[in-house]
Coordinates of C-alpha atoms in Angstrom, one line a residue:
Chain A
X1 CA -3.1 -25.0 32.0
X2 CA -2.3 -21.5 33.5
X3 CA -1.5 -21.4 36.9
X4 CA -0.3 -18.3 38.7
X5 CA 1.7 -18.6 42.3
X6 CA 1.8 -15.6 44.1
X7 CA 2.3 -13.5 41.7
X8 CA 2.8 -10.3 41.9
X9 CA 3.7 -7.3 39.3
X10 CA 4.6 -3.5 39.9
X11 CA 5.5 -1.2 37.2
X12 CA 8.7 1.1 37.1
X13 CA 7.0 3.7 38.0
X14 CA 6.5 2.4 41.4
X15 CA 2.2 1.1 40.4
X16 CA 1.7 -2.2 41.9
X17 CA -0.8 -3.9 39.8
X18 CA -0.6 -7.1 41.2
X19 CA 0.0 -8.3 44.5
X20 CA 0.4 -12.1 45.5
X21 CA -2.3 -13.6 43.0
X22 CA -2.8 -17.3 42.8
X23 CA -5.2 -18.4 39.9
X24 CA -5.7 -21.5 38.1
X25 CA -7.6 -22.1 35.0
X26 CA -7.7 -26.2 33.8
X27 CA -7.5 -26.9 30.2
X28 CA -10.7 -26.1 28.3
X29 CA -12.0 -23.9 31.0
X30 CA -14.0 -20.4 30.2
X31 CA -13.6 -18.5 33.1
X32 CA -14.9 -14.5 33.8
X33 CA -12.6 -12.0 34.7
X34 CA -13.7 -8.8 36.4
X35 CA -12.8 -5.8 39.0
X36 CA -12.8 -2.2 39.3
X37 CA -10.9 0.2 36.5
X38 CA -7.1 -0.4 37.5
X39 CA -8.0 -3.9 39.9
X40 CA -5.0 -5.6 37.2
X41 CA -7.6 -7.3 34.8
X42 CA -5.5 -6.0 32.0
X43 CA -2.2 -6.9 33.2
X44 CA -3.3 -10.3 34.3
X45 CA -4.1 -10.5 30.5
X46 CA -0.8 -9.2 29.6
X47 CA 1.2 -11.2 31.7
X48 CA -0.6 -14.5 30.3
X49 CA 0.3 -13.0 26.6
X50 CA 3.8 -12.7 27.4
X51 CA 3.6 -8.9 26.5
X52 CA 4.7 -8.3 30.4
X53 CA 6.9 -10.2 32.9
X54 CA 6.0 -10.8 36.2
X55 CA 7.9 -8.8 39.4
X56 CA 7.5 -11.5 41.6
X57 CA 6.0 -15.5 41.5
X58 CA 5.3 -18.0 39.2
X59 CA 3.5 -18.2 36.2
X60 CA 3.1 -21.8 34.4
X61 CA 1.3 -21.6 31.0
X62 CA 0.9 -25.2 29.7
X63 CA 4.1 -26.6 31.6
X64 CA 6.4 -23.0 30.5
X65 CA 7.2 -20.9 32.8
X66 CA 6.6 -17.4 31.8
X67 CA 8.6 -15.4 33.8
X68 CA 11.9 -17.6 32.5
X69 CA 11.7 -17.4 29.2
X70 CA 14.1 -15.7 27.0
X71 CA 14.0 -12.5 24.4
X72 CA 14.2 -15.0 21.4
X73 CA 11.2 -17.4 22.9
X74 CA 8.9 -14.7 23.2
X75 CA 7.7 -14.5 20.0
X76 CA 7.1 -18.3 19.5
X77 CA 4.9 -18.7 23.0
X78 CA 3.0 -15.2 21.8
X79 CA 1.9 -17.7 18.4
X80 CA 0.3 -20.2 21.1
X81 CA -2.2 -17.5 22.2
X82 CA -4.9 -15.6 20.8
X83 CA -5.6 -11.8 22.4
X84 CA -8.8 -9.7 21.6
X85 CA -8.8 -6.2 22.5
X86 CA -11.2 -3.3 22.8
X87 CA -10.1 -1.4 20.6
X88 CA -8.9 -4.5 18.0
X89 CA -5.9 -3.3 16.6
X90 CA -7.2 -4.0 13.1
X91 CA -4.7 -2.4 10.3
X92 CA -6.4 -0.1 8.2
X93 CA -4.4 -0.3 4.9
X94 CA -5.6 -4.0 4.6
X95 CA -7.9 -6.4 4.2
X96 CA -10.2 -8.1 6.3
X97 CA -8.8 -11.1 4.6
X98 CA -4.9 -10.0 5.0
X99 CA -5.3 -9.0 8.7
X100 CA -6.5 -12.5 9.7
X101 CA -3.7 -13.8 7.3
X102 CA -1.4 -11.7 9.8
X103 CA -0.6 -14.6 12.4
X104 CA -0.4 -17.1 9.5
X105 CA 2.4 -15.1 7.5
X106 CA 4.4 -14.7 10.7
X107 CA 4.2 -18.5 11.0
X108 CA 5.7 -18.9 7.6
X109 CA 2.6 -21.0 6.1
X110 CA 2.1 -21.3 2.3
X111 CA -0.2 -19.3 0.9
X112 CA -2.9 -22.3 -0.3
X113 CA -2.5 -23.1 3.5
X114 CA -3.6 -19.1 4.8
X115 CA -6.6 -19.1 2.1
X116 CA -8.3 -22.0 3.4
X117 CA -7.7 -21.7 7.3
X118 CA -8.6 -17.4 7.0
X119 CA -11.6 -19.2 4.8
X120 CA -12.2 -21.3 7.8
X121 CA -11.8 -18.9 10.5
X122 CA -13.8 -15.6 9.1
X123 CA -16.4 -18.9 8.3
X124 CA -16.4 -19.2 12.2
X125 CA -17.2 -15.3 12.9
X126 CA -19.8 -15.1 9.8
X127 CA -17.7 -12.8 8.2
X128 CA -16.8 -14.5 4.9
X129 CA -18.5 -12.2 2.7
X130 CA -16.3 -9.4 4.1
X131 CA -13.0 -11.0 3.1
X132 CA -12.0 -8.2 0.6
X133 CA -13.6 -5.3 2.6
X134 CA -11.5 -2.4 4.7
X135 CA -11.9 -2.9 8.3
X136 CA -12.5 0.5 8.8
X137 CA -15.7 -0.4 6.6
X138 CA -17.1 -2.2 9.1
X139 CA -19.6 -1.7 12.3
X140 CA -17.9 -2.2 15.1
X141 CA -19.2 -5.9 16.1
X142 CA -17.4 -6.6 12.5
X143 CA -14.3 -5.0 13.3
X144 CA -14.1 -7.2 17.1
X145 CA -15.2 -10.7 15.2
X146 CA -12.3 -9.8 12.4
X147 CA -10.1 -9.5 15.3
X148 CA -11.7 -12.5 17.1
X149 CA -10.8 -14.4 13.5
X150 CA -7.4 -13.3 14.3
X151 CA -6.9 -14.5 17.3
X152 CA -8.1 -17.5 16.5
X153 CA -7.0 -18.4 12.9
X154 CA -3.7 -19.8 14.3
X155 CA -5.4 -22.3 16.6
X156 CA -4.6 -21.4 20.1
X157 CA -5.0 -23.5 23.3
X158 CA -5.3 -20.3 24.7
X159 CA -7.8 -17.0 24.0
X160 CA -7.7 -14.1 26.3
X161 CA -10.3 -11.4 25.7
X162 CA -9.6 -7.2 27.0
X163 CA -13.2 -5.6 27.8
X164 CA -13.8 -7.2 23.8
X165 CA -17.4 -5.2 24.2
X166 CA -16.8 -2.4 25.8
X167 CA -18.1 -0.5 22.4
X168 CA -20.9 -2.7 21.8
X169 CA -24.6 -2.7 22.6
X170 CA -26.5 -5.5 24.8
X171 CA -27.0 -7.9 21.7
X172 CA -23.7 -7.4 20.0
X173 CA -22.0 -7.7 23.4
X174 CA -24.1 -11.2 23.6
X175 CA -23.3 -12.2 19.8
X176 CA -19.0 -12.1 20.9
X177 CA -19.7 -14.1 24.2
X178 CA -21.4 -16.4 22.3
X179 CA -19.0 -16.8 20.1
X180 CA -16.2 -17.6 22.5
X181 CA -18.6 -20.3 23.9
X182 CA -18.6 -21.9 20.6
X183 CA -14.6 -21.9 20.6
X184 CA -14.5 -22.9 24.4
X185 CA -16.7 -26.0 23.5
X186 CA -13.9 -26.7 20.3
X187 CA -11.2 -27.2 23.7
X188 CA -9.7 -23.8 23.7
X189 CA -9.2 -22.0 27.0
X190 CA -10.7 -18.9 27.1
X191 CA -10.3 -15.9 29.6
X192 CA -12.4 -12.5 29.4
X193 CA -11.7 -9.6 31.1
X194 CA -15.1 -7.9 31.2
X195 CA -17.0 -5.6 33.9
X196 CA -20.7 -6.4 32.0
X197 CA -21.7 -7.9 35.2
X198 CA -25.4 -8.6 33.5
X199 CA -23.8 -10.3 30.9
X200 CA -21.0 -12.8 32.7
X201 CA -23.9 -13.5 35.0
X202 CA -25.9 -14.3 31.8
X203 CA -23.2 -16.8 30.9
X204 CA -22.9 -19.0 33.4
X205 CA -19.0 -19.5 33.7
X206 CA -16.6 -19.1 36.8
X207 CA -15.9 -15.3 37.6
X208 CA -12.7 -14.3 38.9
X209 CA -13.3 -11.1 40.9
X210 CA -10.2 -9.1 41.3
X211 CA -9.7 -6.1 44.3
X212 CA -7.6 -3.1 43.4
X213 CA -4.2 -3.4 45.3
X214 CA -3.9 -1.0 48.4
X215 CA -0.7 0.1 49.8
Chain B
X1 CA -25.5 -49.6 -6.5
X2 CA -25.2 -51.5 -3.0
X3 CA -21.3 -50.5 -3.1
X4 CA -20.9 -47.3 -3.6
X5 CA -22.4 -45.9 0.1
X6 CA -20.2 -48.5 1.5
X7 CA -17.0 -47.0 -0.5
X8 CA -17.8 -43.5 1.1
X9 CA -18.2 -44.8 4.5
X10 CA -15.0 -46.3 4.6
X11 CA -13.3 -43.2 3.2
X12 CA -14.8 -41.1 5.3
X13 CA -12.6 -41.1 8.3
X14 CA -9.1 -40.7 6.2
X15 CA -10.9 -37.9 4.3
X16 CA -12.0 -36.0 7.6
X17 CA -8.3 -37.2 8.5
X18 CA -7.1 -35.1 6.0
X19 CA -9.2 -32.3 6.8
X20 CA -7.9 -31.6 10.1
X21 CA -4.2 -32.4 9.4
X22 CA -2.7 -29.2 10.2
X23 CA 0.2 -28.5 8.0
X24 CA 3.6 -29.4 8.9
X25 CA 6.8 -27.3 7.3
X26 CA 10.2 -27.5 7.5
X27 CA 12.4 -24.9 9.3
X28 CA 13.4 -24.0 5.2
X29 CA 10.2 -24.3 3.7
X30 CA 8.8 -21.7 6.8
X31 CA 11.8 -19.2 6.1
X32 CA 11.4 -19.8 2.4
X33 CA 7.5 -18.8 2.3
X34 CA 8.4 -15.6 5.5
X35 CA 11.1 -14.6 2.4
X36 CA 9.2 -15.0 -0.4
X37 CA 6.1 -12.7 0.9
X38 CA 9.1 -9.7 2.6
X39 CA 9.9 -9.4 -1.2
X40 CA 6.6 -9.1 -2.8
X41 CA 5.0 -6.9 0.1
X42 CA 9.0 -4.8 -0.5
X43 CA 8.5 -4.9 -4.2
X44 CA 4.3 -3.8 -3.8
X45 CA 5.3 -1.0 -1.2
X46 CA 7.7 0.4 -4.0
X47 CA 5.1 -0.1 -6.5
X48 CA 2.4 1.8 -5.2
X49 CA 4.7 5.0 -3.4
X50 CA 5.9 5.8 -7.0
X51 CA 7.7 9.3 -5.7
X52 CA 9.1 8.8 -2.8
X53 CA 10.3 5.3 -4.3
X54 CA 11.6 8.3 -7.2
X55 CA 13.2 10.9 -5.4
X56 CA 15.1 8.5 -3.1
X57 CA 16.0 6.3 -6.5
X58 CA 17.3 9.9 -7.6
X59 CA 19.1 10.7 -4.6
X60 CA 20.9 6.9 -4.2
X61 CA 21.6 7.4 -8.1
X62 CA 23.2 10.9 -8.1
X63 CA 25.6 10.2 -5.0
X64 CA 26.4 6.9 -6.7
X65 CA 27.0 8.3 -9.9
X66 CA 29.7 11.1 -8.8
X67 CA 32.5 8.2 -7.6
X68 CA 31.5 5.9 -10.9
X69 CA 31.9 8.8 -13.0
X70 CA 35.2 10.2 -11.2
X71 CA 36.2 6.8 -11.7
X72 CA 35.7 6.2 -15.0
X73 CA 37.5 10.0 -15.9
X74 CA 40.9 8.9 -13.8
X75 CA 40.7 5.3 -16.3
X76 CA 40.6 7.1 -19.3
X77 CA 43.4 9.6 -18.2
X78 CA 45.4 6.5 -17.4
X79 CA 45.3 4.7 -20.5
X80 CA 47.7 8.4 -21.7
X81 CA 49.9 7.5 -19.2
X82 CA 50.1 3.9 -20.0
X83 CA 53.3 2.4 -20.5
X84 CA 52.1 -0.6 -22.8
X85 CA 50.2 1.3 -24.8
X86 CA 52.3 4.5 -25.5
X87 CA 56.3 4.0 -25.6
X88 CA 57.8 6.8 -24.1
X89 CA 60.5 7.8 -26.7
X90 CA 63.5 10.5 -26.1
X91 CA 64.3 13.5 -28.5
X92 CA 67.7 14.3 -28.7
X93 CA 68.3 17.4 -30.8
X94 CA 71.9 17.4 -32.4
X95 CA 73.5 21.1 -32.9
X96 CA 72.8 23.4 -35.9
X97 CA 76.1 23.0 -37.4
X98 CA 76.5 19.0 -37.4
X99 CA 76.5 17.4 -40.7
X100 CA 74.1 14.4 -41.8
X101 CA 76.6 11.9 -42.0
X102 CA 78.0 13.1 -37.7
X103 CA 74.2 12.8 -37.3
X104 CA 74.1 9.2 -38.3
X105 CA 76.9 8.0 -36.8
X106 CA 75.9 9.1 -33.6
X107 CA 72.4 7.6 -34.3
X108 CA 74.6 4.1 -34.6
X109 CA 76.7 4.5 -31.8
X110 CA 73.2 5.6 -29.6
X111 CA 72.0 2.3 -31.0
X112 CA 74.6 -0.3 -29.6
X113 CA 73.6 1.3 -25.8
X114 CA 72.0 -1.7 -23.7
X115 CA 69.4 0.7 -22.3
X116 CA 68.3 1.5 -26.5
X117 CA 65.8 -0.4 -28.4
X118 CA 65.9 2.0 -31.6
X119 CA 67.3 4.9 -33.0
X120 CA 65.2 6.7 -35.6
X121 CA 67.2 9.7 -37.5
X122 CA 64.8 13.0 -38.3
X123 CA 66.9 15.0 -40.6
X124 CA 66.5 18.7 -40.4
X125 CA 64.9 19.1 -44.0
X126 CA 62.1 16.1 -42.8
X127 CA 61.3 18.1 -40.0
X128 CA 60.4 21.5 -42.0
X129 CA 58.0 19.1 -44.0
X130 CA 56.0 18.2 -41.2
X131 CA 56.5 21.1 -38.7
X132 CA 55.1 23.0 -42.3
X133 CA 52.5 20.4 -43.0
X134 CA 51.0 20.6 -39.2
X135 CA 52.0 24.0 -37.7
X136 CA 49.8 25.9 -41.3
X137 CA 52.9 28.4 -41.1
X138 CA 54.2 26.6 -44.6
X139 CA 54.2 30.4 -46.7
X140 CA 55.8 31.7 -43.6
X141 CA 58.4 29.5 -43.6
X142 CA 59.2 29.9 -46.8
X143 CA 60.2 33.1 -46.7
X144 CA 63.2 31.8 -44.1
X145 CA 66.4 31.6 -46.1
X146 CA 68.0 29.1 -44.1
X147 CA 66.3 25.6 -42.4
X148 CA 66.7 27.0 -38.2
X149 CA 65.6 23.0 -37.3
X150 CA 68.8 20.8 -36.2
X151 CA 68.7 17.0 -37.0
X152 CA 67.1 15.2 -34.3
X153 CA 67.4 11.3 -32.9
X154 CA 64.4 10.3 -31.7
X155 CA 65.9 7.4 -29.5
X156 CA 63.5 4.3 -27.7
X157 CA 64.4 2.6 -24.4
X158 CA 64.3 -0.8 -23.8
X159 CA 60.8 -0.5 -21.2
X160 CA 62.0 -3.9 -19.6
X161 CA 65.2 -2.7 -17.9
X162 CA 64.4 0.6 -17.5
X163 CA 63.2 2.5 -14.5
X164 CA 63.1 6.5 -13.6
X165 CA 66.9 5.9 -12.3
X166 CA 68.0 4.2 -15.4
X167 CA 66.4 6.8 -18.1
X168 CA 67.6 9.4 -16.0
X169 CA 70.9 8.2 -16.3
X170 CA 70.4 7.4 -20.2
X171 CA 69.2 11.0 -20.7
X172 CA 72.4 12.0 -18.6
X173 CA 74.9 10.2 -20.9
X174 CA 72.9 11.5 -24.3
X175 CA 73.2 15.1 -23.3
X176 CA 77.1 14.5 -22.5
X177 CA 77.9 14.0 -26.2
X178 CA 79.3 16.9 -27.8
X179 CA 77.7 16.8 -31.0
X180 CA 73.9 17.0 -29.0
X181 CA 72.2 20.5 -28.4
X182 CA 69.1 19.2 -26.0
X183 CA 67.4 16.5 -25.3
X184 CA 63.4 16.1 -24.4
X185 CA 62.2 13.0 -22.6
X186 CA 58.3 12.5 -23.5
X187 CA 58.3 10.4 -20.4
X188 CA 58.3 13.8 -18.1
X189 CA 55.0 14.6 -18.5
X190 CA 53.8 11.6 -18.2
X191 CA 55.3 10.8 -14.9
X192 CA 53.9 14.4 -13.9
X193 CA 50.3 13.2 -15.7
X194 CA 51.0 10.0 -13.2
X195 CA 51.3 12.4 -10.0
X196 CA 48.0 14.0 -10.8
X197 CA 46.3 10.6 -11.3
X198 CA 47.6 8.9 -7.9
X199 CA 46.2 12.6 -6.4
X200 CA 42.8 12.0 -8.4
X201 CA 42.6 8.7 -7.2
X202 CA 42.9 9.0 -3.6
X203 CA 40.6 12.0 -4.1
X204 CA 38.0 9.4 -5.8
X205 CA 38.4 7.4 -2.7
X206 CA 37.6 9.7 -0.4
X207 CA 34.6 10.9 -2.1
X208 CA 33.5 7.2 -2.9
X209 CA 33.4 7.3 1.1
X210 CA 31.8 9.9 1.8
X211 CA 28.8 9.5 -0.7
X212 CA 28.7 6.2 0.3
X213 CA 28.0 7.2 3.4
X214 CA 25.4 9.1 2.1
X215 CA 23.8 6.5 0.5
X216 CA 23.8 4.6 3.8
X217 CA 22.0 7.9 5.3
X218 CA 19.6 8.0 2.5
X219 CA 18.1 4.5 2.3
X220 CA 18.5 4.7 6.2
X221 CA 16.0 7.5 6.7
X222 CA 13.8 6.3 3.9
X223 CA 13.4 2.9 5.5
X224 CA 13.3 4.9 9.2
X225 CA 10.4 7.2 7.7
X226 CA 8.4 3.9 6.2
X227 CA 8.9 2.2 9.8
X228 CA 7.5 4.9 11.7
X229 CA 4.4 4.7 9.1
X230 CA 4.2 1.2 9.8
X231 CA 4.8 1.8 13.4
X232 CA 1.1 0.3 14.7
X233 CA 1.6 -3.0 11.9
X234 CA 4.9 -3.9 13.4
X235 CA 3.4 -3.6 17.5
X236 CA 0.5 -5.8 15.8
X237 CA 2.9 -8.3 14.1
X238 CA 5.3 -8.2 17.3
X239 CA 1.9 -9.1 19.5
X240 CA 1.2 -11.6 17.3
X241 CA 4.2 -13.8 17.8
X242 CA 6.9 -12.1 14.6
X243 CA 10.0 -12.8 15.2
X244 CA 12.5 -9.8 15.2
X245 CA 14.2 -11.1 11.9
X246 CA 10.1 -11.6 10.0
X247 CA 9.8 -8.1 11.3
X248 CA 13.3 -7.1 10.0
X249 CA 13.0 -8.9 6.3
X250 CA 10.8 -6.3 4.4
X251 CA 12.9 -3.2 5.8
X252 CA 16.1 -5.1 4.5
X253 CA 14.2 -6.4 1.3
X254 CA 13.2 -2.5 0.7
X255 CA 16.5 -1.4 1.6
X256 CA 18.0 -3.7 -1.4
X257 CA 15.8 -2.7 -4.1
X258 CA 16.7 1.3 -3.1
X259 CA 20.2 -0.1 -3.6
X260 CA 20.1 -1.9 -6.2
X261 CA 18.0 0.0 -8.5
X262 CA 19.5 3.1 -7.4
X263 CA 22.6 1.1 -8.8
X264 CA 20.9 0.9 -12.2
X265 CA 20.1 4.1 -12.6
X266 CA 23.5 5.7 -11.5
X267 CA 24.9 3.0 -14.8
X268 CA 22.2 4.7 -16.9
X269 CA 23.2 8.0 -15.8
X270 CA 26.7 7.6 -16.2
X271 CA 26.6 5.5 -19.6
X272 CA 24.6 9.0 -20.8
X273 CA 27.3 11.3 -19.7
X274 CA 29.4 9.4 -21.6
X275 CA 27.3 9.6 -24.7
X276 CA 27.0 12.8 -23.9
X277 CA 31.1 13.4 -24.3
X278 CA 32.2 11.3 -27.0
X279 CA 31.8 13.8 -30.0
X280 CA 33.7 17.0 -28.1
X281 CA 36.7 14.2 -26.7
X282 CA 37.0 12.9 -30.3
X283 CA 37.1 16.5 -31.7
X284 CA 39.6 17.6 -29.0
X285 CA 41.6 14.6 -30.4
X286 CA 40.9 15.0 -33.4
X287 CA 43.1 18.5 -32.7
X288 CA 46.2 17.2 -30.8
X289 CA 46.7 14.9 -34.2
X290 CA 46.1 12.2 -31.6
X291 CA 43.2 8.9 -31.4
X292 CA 41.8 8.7 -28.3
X293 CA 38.7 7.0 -27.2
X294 CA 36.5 7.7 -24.3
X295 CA 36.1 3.9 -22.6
X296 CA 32.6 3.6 -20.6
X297 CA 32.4 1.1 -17.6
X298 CA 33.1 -2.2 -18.1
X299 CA 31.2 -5.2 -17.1
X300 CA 33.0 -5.8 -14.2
X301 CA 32.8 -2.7 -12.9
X302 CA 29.3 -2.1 -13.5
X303 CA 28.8 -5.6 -11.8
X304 CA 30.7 -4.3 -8.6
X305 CA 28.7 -0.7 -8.7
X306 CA 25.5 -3.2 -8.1
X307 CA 26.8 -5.2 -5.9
X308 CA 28.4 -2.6 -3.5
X309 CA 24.9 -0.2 -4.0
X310 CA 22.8 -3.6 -3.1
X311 CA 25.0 -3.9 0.2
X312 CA 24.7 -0.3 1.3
X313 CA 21.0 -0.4 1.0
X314 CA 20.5 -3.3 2.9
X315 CA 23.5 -2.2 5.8
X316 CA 21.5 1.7 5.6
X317 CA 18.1 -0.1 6.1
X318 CA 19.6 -2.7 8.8
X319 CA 21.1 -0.3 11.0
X320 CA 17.6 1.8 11.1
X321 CA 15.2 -1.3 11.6
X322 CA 17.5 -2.6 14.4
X323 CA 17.9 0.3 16.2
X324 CA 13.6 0.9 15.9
X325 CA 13.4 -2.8 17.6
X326 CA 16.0 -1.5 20.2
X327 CA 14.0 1.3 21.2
X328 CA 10.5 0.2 21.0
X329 CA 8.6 -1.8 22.9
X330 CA 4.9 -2.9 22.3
X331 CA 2.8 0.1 23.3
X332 CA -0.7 -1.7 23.4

């Protein structure tokens, strides 16, 4: 499912990220991610996402290989993953409801067809209630399961998760992994970057440990 | 009653089928539904920014109004200066002393030139009348002993074999007869009037370039100004898997309406000038004994004014989304 060979990845501004990783996550797998601040969790993430290109090696997501694809295909292998971030990226002149809708009007869907799957998805997170609400109303365990509902109201084989509660307390923090167990045992792939030791450990899923490049 | 749990069982499956079915769309039915929501989110962003959606309406309106305007003067100057409309006819003034009956039978011999249609004789006592009757000098001219007008032939060229050469040549061979004084071609001025229009035209051009131009600058930095508001929406959508051309749609959709509306209102603007004018032109005619009616744009014209606004707004609004998706790259 995604398989990196030796891949490496260094900035221009000389910062090497990445040096020689080889990973494999199968298909359906929930897997840990952790390191120290600047070990590459996040641009592991982003290179998965498509949002970065690899220096050096081989990155295979689901039989594509990352690193060859062109400007135009981009934006159709970003629609085959979901990303969560820290900070969500929620817009704040809209709706709960119109920022899941986001992925689904970029897809071109008809709008019977958004109602029911953002219907379906905020269903998933518990946020129904909230459709019509500002996101900036929100705590901030709403705001990351409206941009969980996000990632996820497309369908994805593929979820990848940035420090996703890294503003949250113990039980909240525990609430979001639990809710990417519930979408891991629905098939989807799902990788967390997260340095909550306590709770990865609490989780019981494969943790990738990455070291901070020296050189 | 033994049936109807059976019916649902078998139903089931097909129903919980259907559920799951995610739904498939043509290439056409994807852009169609991507083009139908860039104009209602264009139309809705207009909407609800009422005064910036103003001023730049104003702005695009004004500068298109100037050409359309300068336009639509240089037409109505034309239609003085139009051959079909207005025959160009020659005055030849005969000498003081030449009798009625040498006036006529020049008028005849004038009439069997190729390059003459007619030959109208003004006899000098019909031209007191009327130069009393419109100059308001009649007791004036009273008090004159003797008539100081000459008889006059007021002659008409045939329009379809005549060019500037040929009427130069015809007013050439009237002035050669000996009983003729002077002779006034009304087709002077008009050929000067001409010279000032081909000026005024070229003149129109160059404007019509240069405030198109900044109508392109205009709906440009409007749409440049709503992009960099939108600036964290279009990482988000770019993350998200939007195409550059989804991305693109709603700038180009917004960059229409300022055109096209801005269109409208430069027609409304222009059709009230000309309100505005049609009383004072009519009295200014009204004073040269002449009938002349101020035209406004025609449909046609009005028709291209849209068009051509449209395109600028959607080439001003282009040309500053592409060059924001040149320069950007996701920053999250």
């Amino acid at each position: 499912m995604i398989e990196f060979k030796q891949i490496s990845k260094k900035y221009p501004t000389g910062q090497l990220a990445l040096y020689n990783v080889n990973l494999t996550l199968q298909k359906g797998e929930m897997a840990f991610l952790t390191g120290h601040s600047g070990a590459g969790k996040s641009t592991l993430l982003r290179l998965i996402a498509g949002l970065e290109q690899p220096s050096d090696g081989t990155l295979m997501i689901e039989k594509t290989d990352v690193g060859k694809l062109k400007t135009k295909q981009i934006p159709l292998y970003r629609r085959r993953i979901g990303m969560i971030f820290q900070d969500h990226h929620l817009l704040a002149d809209r709706s709960v409801f119109d920022n899941v809708a986001l992925p689904l009007r970029i897809t071109g869907l008809h709008h019977r067809d958004i109602r029911r799957r953002v219907h379906a998805a905020l269903d998933k997170v518990s946020l129904l209630n909230k459709e019509k609400q500002n996101p900036m109303m929100l705590s901030a365990g709403e705001k990351q399961r409206v941009g969980i509902a996000r990632a996820v109201v497309n369908k994805p084989k593929i979820i990848l998760a940035d420090e996703p509660t890294g503003n949250l307390d113990p039980e909240l923090a525990q609430d979001i992994m639990y809710t990417f167990k519930q979408f891991n045992d629905l098939g989807a792939t799902i990788l967390v970057a997260s340095h909550d030791h306590h709770l990865i450990e609490h989780m019981r899923k494969r943790i990738i440990v990455l070291q901070k490049v020296n050189v | 009653m033994a049936r109807r749990p059976r019916a649902r069982k078998r139903n089931a499956p097909r129903a919980k089928k259907r559920r799951n079915r995610s739904p498939h769309y043509s290439p056409f039915s994807t852009w169609w539904n991507q083009v139908n929501a860039a104009i209602s989110f264009s139309l809705r962003r207009l909407w609800y920014n009422p005064i910036s959606t103003w001023i730049t309406l104003a702005a695009i309106a004004i500068a298109l109004s100037l050409p359309a305007a300068l336009h639509l003067m240089v037409k109505n100057m034309q239609t003085l200066t139009d051959d079909n409309q207005q025959i160009p006819t020659i005055s030849v003034f005969l000498k003081q002393h030449i009798s009625t009956d040498q006036a006529k039978d020049r008028g005849e011999l004038i009439s069997e030139l190729s390059e003459v249609v007619t030959v109208l004789f003004v006899s000098k006592e019909n031209a007191l009348n009327k130069f009393k009757r419109l100059s308001g000098f009649a007791e004036t001219l009273e008090t004159l002993e003797e008539n100081p007008l000459p008889h006059a032939l007021v002659v008409t060229p045939n329009l379809r074999i005549m060019n500037d050469t040929k009427l130069t040549n015809l007013i050439r061979t009237l002035k050669s007869y000996p009983e003729v004084d002077a002779v006034q071609s009304d087709n002077e001025w008009m050929q000067r009037l001409r010279a000032i229009m081909d000026i005024a035209e070229r003149v129109i051009l160059v404007v019509s370039v240069l405030l198109a131009l900044t109508v392109l600058l205009v709906v440009g930095n409007t749409i440049r100004l709503d992009i960099e508001n939108r600036k964290e929406e279009i990482d988000v959508a770019r993350f998200i898997g939007a195409t550059r051309s989804y991305i693109r749609q709603p700038f180009i959709f917004g960059g229409l309406w300022y055109g096209f509306f801005g269109g409208i209102l430069s027609l409304v603007i222009v059709h009230f000038s000309i309100f505005f004018l049609i009383a004072p032109t009519n009295r200014l005619s009204t004073l040269y004994g002449t009938q002349f009616n101020i035209s406004g744009l025609d449909f046609s014209t009005s028709f291209y004014i849209l068009i051509a606004s449209g395109l600028l707004g959607i080439v001003g609004a282009w040309i500053a989304v592409t060059s924001h998706l040149r320069r950007r790259e996701i920053t999250f």
